[in-house]
PDB file of C-alpha atoms in Angstrom:
ATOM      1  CA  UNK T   1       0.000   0.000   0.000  1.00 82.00           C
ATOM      2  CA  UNK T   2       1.097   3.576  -0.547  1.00 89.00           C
ATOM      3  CA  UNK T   3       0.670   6.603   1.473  1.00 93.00           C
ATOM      4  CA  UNK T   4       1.088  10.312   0.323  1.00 96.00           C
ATOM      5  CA  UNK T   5       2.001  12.741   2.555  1.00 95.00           C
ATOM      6  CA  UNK T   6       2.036  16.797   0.931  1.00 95.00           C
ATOM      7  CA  UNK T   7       3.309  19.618   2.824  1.00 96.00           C
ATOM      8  CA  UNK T   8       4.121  23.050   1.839  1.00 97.00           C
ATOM      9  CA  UNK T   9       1.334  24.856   1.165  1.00 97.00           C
ATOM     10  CA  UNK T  10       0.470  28.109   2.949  1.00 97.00           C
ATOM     11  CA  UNK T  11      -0.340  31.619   2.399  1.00 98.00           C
ATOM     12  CA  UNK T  12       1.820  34.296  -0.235  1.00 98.00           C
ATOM     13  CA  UNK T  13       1.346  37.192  -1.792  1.00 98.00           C
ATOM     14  CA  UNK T  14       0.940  37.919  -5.209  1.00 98.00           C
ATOM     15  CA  UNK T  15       4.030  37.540  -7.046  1.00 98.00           C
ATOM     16  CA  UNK T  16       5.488  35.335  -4.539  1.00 98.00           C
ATOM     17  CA  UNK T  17       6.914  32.126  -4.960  1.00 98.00           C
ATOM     18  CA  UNK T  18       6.426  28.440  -2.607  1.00 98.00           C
ATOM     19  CA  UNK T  19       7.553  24.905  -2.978  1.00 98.00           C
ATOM     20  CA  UNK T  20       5.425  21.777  -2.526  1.00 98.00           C
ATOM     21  CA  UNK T  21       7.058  18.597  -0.942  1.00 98.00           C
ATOM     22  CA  UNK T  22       4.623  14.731  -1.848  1.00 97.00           C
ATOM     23  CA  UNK T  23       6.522  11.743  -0.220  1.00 95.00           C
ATOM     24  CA  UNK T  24       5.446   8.307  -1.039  1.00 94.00           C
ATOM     25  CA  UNK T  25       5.598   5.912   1.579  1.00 92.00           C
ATOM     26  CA  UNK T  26       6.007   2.030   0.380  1.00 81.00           C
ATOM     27  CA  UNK T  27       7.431   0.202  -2.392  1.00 75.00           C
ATOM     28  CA  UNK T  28       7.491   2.154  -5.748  1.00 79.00           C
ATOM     29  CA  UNK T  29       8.656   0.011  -8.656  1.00 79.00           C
ATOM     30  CA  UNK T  30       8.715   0.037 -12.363  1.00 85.00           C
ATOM     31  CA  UNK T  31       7.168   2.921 -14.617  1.00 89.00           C
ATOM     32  CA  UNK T  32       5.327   5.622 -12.554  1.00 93.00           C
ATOM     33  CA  UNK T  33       3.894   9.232 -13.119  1.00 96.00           C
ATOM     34  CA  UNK T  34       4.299  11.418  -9.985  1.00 96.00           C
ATOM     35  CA  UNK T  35       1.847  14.826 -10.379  1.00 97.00           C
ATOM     36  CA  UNK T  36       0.447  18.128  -9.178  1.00 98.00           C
ATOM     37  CA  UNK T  37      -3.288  18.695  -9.642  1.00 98.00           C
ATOM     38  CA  UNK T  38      -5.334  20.959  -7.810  1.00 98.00           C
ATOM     39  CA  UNK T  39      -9.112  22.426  -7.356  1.00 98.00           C
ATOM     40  CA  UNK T  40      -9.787  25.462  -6.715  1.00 97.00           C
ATOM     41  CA  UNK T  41     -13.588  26.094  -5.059  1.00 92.00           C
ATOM     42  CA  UNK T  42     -16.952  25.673  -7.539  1.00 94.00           C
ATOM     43  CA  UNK T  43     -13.809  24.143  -9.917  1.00 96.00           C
ATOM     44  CA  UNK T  44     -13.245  20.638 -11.530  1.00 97.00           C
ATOM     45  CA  UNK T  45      -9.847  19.457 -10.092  1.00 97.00           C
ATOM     46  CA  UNK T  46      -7.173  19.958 -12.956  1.00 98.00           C
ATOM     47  CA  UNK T  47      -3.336  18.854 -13.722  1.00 98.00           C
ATOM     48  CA  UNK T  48      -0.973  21.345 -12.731  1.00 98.00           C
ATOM     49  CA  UNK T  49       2.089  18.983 -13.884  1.00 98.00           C
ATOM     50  CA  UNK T  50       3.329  15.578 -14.061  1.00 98.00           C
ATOM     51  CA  UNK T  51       6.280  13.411 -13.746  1.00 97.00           C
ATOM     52  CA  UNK T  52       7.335  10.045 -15.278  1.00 95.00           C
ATOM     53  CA  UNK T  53       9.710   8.281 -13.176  1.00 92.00           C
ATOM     54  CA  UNK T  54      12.854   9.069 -16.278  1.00 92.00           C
ATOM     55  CA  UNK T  55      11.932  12.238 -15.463  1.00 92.00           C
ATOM     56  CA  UNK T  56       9.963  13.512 -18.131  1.00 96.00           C
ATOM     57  CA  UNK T  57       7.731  16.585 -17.462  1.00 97.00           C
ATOM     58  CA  UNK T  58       4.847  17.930 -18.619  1.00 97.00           C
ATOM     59  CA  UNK T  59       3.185  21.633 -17.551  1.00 98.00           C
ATOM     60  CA  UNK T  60      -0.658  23.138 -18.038  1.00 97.00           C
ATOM     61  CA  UNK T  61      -0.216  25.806 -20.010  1.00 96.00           C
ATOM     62  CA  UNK T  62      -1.017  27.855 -17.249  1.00 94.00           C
ATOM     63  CA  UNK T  63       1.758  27.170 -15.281  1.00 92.00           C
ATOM     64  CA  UNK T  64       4.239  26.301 -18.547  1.00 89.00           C
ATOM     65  CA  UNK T  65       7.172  29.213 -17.116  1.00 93.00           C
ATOM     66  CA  UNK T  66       6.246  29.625 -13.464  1.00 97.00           C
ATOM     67  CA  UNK T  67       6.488  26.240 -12.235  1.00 98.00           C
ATOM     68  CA  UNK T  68       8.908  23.344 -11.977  1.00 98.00           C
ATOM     69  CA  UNK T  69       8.495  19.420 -11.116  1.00 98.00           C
ATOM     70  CA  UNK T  70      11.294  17.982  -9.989  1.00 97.00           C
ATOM     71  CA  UNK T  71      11.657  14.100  -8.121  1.00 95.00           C
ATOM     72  CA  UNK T  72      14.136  13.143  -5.899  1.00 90.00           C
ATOM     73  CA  UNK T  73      13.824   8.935  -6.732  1.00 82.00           C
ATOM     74  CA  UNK T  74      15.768   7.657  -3.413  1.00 82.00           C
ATOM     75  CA  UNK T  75      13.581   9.587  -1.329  1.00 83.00           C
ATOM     76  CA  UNK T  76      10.067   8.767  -3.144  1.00 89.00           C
ATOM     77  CA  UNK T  77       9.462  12.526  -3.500  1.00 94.00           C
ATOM     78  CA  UNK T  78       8.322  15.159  -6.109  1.00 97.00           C
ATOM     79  CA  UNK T  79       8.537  18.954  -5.439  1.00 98.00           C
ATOM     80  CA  UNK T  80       6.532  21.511  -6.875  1.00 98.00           C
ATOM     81  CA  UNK T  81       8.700  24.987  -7.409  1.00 98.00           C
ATOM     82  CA  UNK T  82       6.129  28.047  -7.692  1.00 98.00           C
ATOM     83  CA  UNK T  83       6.839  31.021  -8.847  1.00 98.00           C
ATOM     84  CA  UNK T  84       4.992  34.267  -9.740  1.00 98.00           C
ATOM     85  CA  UNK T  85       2.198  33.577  -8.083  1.00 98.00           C
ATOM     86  CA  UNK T  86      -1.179  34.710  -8.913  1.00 97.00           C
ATOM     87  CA  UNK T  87      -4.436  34.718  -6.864  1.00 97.00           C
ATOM     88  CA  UNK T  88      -5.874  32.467  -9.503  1.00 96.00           C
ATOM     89  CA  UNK T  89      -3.362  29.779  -8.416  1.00 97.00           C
ATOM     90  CA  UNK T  90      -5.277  29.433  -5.158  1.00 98.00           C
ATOM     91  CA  UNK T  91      -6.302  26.424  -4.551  1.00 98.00           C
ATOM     92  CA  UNK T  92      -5.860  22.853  -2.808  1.00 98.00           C
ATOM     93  CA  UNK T  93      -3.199  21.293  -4.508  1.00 98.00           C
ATOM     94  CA  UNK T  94      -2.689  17.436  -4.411  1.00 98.00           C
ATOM     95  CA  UNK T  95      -0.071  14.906  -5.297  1.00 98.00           C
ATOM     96  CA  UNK T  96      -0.841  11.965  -7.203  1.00 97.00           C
ATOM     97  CA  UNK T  97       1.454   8.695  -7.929  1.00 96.00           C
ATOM     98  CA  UNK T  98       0.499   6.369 -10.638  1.00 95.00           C
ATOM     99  CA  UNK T  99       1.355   3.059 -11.881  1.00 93.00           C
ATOM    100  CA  UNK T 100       0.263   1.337 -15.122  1.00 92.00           C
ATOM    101  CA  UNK T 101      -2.211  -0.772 -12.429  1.00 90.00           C
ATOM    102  CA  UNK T 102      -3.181   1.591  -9.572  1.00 92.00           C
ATOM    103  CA  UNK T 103      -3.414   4.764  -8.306  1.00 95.00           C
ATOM    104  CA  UNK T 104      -2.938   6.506  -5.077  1.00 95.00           C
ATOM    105  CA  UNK T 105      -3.838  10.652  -4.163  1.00 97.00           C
ATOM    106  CA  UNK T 106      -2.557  12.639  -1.032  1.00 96.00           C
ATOM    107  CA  UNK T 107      -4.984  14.744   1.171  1.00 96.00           C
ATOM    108  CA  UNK T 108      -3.967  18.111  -0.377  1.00 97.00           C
ATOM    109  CA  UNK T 109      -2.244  21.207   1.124  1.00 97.00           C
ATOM    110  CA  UNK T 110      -3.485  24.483   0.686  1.00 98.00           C
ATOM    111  CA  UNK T 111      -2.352  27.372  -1.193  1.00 98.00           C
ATOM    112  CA  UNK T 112      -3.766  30.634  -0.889  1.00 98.00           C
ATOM    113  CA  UNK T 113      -2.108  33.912  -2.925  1.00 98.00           C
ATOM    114  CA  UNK T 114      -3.495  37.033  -1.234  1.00 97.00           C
ATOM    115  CA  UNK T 115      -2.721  40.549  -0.461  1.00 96.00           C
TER     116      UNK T 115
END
């Protein structure tokens, strides 16, 4: 079984920059796709960004210049590097691991951009 555990997410002002931690507990082996996603309120959730475990990334167009995914493979983690933030970026933002047979979501951490 896998557990994610997110951290990181807080309040900033506009313009500001954060960094979102996702460690996956358990046994991670073979191809996998670490990701971002997030849902804002009254909002479907979306994909911020994603991972593959070679370390190919993809970005929402959205993001495609503010943000970087990164993974750190001995320690089962992906990072989330934020920067010029914008009050439309508010939102919970989860962490999602999948395998070509399962996947697994954290809780979510929240990020709020506000004056």
């Amino acid at each position: 079984q896998v557990h994610l555990v997110e951290s990181g997410g807080t309040l900033v002002q506009p313009g500001g920059s954060l960094t979102l931690s996702c460690t996956a507990s358990g046994s991670i082996l073979g191809f996998n796709v670490m990701g971002w996603y997030r849902q804002a309120p009254g909002n479907e959730r979306e994909r911020v960004a994603t991972i593959t475990s070679s370390r190919t990334a993809l970005y929402a167009d959205f993001v495609k210049g503010r943000f970087t995914i990164s993974r750190d493979h001995a320690e089962n983690t992906v990072y989330l590097r934020m920067n010029s933030l914008k009050p439309e970026d508010t939102a919970v933002y989860y962490c999602k691991l999948q395998t070509p047979y399962n996947e697994w979501w954290g809780q979510g951490t929240q990020v709020t951009v506000s004056s």
